[in-house]
C-alpha cells in the first residue's frame, strides 16, 4: 500500500471514526447543528474530532454533494496535505501535488453507499458476490504461494536424502511430496486434517538452517581450495607508507634503463626494499 494511502487512512480514522457505516445514526450530524451550518456555511466551524457526516439524503451521490460533507472533505484533505508536506519523499508526493480532495471523496463515497443501503434496507447482492469472489481469489493466491514453497522444500529434502543415501528420509519426503501434489491449491475437505503434515514441512527450514536460508537467494556451497590465490603486487600506493629513499632510488633507476636494455648488467642499481632493512643486489 502506498505511503500516501496509509496517511489518508490514518487521517480518516483520526478525525472520522466510522466502525460500521450501517449504524449511520452514530455518524450523522445532529439536525440542529446542520441547520446552524446551512444558515451560514462560510463562517461555521465544524467541531472535530470526531467529525460527523450529513446522511439526510437518500442516495450516496446526494450525500457526497451535500455542503456539510464537502467541508469535511476539504478539512481532511488540508490535514493530510500538511502532514505529507513534512516529508514529500517518504509519502511519494515529491513528484507532483496529490489530489487529496478526490482521494477523500472516494473514501467517503464508499461510506455513503453503505449508509444508503442500510437506510433503505437494500442489500446489494452483486456487491456481496464480488466481494466474496475477491476474497476467494486472495485466499487462492495465498494457498498457491504456500503450496509452491512446501513443494520446493519437499523436493530439496528428497535430493538431500538421496545424496546422503538415507532411504528412510527419502521415502518419507517422497510421500510428503505426493501428498502435497494430490492436495493442490484446493486443499482438503472439512473431515480431513493435514495440519501435522504441513507443520512438519513448514518447520523444516527452521530446523535445517544449514540447508536453507531465511531470506535472499538460494544458499550456495562454499568451495575451499588448497592453493593460495596469486595476486599482483599493489600499485599506486601512497608515498606516505613507503620509506623516502625507496621512491628516490626508483626514480634513479629510470635513468639507467637504456644501459640495461643494451645488456650492461652493471648499470642495474642496488635498490632498497620497501621495508628499508635490506637491499636487492
JSON list of C-alpha atoms in Angstrom, two decimals, residues 3-4 80-95:
[
{"chain": "A", "resi": 3, "resn": "UNK", "atom": "CA", "xyz": [2.52, 5.68, 1.94]},
{"chain": "A", "resi": 4, "resn": "UNK", "atom": "CA", "xyz": [0.08, 8.44, 0.97]},
{"chain": "A", "resi": 80, "resn": "UNK", "atom": "CA", "xyz": [-3.32, 15.21, 5.01]},
{"chain": "A", "resi": 81, "resn": "UNK", "atom": "CA", "xyz": [-1.60, 17.73, 2.72]},
{"chain": "A", "resi": 82, "resn": "UNK", "atom": "CA", "xyz": [0.05, 19.48, 5.67]},
{"chain": "A", "resi": 83, "resn": "UNK", "atom": "CA", "xyz": [1.34, 16.20, 7.10]},
{"chain": "A", "resi": 84, "resn": "UNK", "atom": "CA", "xyz": [2.63, 14.99, 3.73]},
{"chain": "A", "resi": 85, "resn": "UNK", "atom": "CA", "xyz": [4.49, 18.27, 3.14]},
{"chain": "A", "resi": 86, "resn": "UNK", "atom": "CA", "xyz": [6.77, 17.49, 6.09]},
{"chain": "A", "resi": 87, "resn": "UNK", "atom": "CA", "xyz": [8.43, 14.63, 4.17]},
{"chain": "A", "resi": 88, "resn": "UNK", "atom": "CA", "xyz": [7.32, 14.56, 0.50]},
{"chain": "A", "resi": 89, "resn": "UNK", "atom": "CA", "xyz": [9.90, 11.90, -0.45]},
{"chain": "A", "resi": 90, "resn": "UNK", "atom": "CA", "xyz": [8.57, 9.47, 2.15]},
{"chain": "A", "resi": 91, "resn": "UNK", "atom": "CA", "xyz": [4.92, 9.90, 1.17]},
{"chain": "A", "resi": 92, "resn": "UNK", "atom": "CA", "xyz": [5.67, 9.90, -2.57]},
{"chain": "A", "resi": 93, "resn": "UNK", "atom": "CA", "xyz": [4.29, 13.38, -3.19]},
{"chain": "A", "resi": 94, "resn": "UNK", "atom": "CA", "xyz": [7.58, 14.98, -4.24]},
{"chain": "A", "resi": 95, "resn": "UNK", "atom": "CA", "xyz": [6.96, 14.49, -7.98]}
]
